[in-house]
mmCIF file of C-alpha atoms in Angstrom:
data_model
loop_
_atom_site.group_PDB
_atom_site.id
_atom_site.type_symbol
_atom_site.label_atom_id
_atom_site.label_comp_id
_atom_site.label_asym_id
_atom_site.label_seq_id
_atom_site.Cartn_x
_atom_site.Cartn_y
_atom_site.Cartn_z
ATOM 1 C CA UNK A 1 6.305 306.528 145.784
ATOM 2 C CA UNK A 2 7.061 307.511 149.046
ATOM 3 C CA UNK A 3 6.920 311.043 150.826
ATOM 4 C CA UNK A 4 10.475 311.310 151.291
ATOM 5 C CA UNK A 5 11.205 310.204 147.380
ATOM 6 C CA UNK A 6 8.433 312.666 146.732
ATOM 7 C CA UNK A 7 9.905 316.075 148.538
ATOM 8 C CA UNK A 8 13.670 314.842 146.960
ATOM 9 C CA UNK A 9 11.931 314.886 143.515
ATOM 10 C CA UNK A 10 10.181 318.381 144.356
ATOM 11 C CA UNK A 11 13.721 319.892 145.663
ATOM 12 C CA UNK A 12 16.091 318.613 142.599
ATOM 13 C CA UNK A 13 13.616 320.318 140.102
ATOM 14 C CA UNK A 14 14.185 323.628 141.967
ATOM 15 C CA UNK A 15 16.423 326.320 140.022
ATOM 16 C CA UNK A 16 19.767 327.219 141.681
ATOM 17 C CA UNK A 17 21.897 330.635 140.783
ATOM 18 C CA UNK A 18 25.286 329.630 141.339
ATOM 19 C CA UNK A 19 27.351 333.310 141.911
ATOM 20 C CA UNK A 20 30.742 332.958 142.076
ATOM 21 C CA UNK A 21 33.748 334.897 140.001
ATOM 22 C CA UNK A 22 35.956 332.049 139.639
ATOM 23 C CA UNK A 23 35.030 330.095 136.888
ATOM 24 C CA UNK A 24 36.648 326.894 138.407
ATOM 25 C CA UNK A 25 34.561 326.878 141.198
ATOM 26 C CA UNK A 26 31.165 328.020 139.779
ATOM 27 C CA UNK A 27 31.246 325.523 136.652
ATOM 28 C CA UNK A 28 31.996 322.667 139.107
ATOM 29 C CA UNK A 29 29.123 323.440 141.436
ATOM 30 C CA UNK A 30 26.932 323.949 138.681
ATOM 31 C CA UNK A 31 28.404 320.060 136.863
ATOM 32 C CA UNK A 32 27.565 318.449 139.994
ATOM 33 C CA UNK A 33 24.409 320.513 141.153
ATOM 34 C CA UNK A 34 23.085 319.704 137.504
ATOM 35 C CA UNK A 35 23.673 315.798 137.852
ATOM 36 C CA UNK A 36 21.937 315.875 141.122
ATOM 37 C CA UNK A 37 18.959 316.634 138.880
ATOM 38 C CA UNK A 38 18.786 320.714 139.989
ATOM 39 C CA UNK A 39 18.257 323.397 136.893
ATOM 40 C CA UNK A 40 21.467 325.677 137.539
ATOM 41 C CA UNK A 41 22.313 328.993 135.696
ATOM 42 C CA UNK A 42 25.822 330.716 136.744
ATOM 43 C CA UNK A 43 27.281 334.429 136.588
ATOM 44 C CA UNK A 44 30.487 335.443 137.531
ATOM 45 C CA UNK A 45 29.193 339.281 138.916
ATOM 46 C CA UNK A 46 26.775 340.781 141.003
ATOM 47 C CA UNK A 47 25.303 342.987 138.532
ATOM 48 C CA UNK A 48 24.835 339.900 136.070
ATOM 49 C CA UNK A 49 23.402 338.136 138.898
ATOM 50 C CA UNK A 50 20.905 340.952 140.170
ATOM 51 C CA UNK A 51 19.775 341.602 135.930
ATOM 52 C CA UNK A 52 18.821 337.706 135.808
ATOM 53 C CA UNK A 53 16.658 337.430 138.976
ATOM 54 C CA UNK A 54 14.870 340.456 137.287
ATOM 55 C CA UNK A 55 14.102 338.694 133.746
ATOM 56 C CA UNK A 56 13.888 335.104 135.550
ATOM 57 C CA UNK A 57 12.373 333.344 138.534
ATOM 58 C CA UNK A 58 14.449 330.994 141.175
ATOM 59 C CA UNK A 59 14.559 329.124 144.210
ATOM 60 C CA UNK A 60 17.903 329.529 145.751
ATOM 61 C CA UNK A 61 20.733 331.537 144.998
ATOM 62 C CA UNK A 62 24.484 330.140 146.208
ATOM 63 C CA UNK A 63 26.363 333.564 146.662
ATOM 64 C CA UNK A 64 30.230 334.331 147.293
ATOM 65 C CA UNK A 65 30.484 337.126 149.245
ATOM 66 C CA UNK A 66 34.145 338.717 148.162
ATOM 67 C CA UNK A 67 33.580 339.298 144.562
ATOM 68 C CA UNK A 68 34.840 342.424 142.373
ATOM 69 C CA UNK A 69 32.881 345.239 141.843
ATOM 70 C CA UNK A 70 29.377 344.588 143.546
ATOM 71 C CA UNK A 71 29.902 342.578 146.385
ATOM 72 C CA UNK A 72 28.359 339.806 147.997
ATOM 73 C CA UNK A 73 26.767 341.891 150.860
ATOM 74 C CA UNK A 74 25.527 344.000 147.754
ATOM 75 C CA UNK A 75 24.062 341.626 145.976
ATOM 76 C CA UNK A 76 22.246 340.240 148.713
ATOM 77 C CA UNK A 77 20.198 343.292 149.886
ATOM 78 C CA UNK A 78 18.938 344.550 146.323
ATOM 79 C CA UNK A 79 18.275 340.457 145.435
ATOM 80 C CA UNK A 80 15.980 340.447 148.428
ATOM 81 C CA UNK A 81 14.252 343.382 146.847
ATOM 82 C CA UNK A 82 13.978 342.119 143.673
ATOM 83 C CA UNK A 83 12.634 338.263 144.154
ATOM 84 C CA UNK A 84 11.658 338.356 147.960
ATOM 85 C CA UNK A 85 11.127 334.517 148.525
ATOM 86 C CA UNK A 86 14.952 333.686 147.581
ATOM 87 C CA UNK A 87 16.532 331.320 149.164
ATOM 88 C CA UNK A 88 20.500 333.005 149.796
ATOM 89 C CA UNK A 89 23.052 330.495 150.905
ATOM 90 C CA UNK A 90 26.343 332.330 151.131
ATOM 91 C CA UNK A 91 29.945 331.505 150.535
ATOM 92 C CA UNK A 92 32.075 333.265 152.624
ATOM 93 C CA UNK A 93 35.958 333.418 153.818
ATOM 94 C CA UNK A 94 37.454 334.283 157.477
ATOM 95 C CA UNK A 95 37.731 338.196 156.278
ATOM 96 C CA UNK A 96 33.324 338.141 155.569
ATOM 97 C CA UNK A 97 32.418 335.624 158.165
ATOM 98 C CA UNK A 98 30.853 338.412 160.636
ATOM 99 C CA UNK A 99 28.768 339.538 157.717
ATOM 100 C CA UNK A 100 27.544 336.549 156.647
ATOM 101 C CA UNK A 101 26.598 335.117 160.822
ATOM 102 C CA UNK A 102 25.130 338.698 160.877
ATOM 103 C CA UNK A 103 22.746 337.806 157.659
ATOM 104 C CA UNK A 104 21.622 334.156 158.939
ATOM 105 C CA UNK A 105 20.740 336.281 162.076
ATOM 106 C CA UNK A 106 19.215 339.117 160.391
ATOM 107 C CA UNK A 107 17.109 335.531 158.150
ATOM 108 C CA UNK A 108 18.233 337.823 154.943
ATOM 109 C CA UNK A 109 19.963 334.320 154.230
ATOM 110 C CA UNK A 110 19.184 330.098 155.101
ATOM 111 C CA UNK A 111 22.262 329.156 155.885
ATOM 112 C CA UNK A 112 26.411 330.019 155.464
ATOM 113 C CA UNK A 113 29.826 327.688 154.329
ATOM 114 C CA UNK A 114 33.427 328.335 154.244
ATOM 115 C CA UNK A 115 35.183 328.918 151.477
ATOM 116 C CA UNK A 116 36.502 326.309 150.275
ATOM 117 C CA UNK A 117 33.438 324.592 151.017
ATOM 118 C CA UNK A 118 33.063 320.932 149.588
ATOM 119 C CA UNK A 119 30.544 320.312 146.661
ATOM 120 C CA UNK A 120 28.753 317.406 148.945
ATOM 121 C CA UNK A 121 28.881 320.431 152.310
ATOM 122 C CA UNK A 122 26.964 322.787 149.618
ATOM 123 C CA UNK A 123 24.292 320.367 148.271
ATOM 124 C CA UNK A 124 23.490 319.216 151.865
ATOM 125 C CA UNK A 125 23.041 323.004 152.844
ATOM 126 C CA UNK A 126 20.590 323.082 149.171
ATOM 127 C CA UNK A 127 18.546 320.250 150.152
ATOM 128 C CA UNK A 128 18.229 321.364 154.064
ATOM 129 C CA UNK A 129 17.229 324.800 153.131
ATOM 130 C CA UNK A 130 14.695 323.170 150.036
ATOM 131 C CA UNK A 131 13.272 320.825 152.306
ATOM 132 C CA UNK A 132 12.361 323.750 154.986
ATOM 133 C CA UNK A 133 10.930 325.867 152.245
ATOM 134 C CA UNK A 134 8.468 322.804 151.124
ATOM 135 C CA UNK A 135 7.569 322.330 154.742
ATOM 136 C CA UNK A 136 7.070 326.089 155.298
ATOM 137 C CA UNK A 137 5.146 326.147 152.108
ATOM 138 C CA UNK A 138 2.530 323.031 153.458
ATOM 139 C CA UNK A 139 2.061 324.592 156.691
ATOM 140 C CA UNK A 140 0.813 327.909 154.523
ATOM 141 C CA UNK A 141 -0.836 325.971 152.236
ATOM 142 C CA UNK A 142 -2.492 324.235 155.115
ATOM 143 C CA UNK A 143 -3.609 327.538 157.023
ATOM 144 C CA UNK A 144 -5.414 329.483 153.674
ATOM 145 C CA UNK A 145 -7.331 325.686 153.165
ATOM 146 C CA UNK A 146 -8.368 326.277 157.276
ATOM 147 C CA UNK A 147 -9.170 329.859 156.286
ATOM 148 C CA UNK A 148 -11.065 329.156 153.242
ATOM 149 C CA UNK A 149 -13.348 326.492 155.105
ATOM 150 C CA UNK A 150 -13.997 328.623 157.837
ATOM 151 C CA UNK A 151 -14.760 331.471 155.831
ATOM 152 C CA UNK A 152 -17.362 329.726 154.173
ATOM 153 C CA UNK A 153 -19.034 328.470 157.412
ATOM 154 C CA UNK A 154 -19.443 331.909 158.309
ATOM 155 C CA UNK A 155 -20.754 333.583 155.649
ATOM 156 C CA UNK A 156 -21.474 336.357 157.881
ATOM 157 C CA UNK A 157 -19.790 340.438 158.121
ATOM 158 C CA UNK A 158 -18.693 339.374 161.906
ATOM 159 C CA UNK A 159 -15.041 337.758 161.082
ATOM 160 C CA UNK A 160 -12.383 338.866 163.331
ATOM 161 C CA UNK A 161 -11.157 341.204 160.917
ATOM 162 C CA UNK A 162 -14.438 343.057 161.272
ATOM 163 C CA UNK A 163 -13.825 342.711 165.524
ATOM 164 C CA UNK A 164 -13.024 345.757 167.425
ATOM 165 C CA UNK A 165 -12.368 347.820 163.921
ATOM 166 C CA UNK A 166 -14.138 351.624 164.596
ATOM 167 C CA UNK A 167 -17.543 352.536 162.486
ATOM 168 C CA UNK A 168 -17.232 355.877 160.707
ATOM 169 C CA UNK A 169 -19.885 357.891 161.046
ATOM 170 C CA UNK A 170 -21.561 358.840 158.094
ATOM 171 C CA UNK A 171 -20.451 355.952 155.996
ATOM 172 C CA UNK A 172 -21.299 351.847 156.194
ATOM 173 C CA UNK A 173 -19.960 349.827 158.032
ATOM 174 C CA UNK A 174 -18.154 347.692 155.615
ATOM 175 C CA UNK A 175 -15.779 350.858 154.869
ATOM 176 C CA UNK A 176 -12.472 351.684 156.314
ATOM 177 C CA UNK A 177 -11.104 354.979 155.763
ATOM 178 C CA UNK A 178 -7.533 355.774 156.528
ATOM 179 C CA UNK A 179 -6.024 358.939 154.739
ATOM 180 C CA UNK A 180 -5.236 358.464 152.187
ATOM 181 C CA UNK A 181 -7.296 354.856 151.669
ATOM 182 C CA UNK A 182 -10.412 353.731 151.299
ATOM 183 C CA UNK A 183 -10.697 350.322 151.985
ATOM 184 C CA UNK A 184 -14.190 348.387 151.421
ATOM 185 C CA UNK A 185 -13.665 345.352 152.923
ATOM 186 C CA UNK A 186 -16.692 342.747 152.074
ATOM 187 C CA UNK A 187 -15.613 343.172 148.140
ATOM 188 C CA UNK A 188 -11.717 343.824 149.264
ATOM 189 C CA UNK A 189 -11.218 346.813 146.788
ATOM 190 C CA UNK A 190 -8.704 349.430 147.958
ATOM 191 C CA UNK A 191 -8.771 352.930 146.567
ATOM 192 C CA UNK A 192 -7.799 356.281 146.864
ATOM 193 C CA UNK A 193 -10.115 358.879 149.053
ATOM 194 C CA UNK A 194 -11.345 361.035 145.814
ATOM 195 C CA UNK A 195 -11.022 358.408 143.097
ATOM 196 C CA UNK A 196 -13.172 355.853 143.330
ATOM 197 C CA UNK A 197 -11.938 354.879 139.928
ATOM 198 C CA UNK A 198 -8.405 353.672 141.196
ATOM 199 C CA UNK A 199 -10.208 350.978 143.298
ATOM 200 C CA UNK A 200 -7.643 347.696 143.051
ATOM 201 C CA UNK A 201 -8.906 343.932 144.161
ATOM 202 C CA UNK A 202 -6.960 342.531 147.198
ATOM 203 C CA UNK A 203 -7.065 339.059 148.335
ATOM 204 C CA UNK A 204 -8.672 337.463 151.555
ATOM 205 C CA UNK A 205 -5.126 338.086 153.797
ATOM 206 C CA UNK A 206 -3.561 340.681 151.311
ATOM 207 C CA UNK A 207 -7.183 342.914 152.570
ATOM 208 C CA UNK A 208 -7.023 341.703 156.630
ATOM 209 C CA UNK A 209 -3.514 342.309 156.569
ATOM 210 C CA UNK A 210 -4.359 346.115 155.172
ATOM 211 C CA UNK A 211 -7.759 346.808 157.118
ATOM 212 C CA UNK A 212 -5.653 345.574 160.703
ATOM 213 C CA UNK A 213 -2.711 348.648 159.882
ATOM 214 C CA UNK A 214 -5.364 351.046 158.584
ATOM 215 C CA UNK A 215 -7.760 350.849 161.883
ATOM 216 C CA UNK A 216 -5.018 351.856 163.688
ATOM 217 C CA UNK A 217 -2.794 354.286 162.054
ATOM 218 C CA UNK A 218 1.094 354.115 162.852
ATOM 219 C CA UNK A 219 0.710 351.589 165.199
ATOM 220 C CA UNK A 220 3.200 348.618 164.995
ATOM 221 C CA UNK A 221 1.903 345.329 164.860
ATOM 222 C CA UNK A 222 3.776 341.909 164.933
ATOM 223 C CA UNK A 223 3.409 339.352 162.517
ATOM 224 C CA UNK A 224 1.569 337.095 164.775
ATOM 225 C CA UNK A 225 -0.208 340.327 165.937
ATOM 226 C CA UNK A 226 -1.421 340.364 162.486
ATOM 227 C CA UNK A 227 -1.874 336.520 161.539
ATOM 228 C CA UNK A 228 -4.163 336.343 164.766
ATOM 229 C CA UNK A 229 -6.402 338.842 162.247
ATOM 230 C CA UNK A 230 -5.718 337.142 159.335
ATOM 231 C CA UNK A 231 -6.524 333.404 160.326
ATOM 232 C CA UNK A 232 -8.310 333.463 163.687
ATOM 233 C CA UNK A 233 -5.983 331.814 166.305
ATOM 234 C CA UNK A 234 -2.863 332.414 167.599
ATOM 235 C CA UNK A 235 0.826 331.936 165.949
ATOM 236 C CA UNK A 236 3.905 332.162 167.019
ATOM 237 C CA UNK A 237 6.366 334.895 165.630
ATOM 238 C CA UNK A 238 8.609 332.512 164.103
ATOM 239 C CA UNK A 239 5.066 330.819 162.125
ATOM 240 C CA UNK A 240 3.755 334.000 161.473
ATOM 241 C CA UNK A 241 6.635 335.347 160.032
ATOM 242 C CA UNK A 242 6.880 333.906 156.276
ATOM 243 C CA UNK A 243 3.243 334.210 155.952
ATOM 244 C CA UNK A 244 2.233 337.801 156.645
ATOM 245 C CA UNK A 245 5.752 338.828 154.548
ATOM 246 C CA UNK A 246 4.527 337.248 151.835
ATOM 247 C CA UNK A 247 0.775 338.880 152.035
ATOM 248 C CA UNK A 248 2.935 342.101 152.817
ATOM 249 C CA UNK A 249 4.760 342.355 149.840
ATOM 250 C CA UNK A 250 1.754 341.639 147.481
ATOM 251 C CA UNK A 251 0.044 344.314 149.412
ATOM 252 C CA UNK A 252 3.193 347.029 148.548
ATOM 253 C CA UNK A 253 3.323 345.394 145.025
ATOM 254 C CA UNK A 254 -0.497 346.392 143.958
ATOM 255 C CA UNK A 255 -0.191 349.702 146.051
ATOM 256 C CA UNK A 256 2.844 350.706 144.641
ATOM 257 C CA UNK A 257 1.660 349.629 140.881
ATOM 258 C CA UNK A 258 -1.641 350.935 140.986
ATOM 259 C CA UNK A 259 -1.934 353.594 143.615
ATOM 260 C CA UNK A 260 1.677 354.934 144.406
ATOM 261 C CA UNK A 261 0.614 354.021 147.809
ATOM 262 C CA UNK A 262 3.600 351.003 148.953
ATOM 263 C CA UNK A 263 4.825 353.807 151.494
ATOM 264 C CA UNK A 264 2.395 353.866 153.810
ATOM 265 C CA UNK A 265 2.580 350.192 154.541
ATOM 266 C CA UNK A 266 6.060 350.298 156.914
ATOM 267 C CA UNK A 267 8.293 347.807 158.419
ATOM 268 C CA UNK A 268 9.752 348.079 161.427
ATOM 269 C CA UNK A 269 12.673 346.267 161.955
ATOM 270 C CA UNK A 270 12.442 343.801 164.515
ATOM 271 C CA UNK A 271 8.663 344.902 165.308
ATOM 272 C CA UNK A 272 6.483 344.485 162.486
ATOM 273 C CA UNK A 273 4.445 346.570 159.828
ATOM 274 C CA UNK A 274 2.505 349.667 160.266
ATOM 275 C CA UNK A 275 0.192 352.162 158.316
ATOM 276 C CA UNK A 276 1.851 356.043 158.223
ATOM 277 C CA UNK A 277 -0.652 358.360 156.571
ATOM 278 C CA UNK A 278 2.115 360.892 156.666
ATOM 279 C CA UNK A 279 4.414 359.123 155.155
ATOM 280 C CA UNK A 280 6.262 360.221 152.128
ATOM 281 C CA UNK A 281 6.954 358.733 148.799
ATOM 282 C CA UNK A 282 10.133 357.880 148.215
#
């Protein structure tokens, strides 16, 4: 079997939302999505839509953007909230277009058609935007293999996460203390100042990602900024970008869960992610 046959198998067993209140055009996308060989589930609201990517898992979500009730634009921002690596294509007419170009711009969505968009126009824009997730999702998959190999030639406390980061006095080396973190990086166990007990296990780029922010309180760093810490050498923003998201939102996830802590991790639009110690819970 061939690469190419290979990555078309991979994309047609992805799942597809289909979002669309007319049941004409949602039941036909889903017929023909379906005997491509794609799993497809359909709702005809934004709220149903939003309650199903909370009780199930999928890859790419084909949204209309005038809907009653919750709207497209909506829907989009609390999806992106709720399942973070969604794929959004949008379905949009002349009187949403500047919403939608705004979204592709803003990369809250892959890609946009207008309404009324042919079934081949919308399974080309599936496969395009499946195809650049599996690519996106080698290239990672590539990088943590790099990481992991030269981790282990190392074996040593000097990584470049450990570079340039300050030594507190009074305490080793290997901890990090940020208000109101402790962060001990050789076993990557986060906890809170005065409860040792709360201590939660990171991963290898969930704790660089963390240690970078924390040495240097509310200052912004960019995603390549912060995958030059994570993996050593330099990326551009564009690389870096679906990476250290993904590491971020794990990061929030356990803080948040386990230490009420997902606050002090900030993004800055258009800049990056820094650590606030005086930020407040929401």
């Amino acid at each position: 079997m061939t690469d190419s046959v290979t990555a078309l198998s991979a994309q047609r067993q992805a799942r597809l939302l289909i979002v669309d209140d007319e049941p004409h055009i949602r039941s036909a996308l889903m017929r023909a999505l379906n005997l491509m060989g794609y799993s497809t589930e359909g709702v005809g609201t934004g709220s149903e839509a939003l309650a199903l990517l909370e009780r199930e898992s999928f890859d790419l979500m084909v949204l209309d953007m005038r809907m009653p009730g919750l709207d497209g634009a909506a829907v989009m921002e609390q999806a992106q909230r709720v399942s973070p690596d969604l794929l959004i294509i949008i379905l949009t007419g002349h009187a949403t277009l500047q919403t939608a170009i705004s979204a592709v711009r803003a990369e809250q969505v892959v890609d946009y058609l207008m309404k009324p968009a042919s079934i081949h126009e919308v399974a080309a824009a599936i496969a395009e935007a499946l195809q650049k997730r599996t690519e996106r999702l080698e290239k990672e998959r590539l990088v943590s293999i790099i990481t992991r190999a030269v981790d282990d030639l190392r074996r040593t406390p000097s990584r470049p996460l450990a570079a340039g980061l300050p030594r507190e006095k009074g305490r080793p080396e290997r901890f990090l203390h940020a208000h109101p973190l402790v962060l001990d990086r050789p076993k990557r166990l986060v906890m809170l100042e005065e409860d040792s007990t709360s201590a939660v296990e990171l991963t290898e780029g969930e704790a660089a990602v963390l240690a970078c922010l924390m040495a240097e309180p509310d200052q912004v760093f960019s995603c390549s900024q912060l995958a030059k810490v994570v993996w050593g050498y330099e990326m551009s923003e564009e690389e870096a970008l679906g990476p250290i998201r993904s590491h971020v939102f794990r990061l929030r996830r356990k803080l948040d869960q386990y230490l009420h802590a997902a606050h002090l991790v900030q993004t800055v639009r258009g800049g990056g992610y820094l650590f606030s110690p005086t930020a407040e819970r929401e």
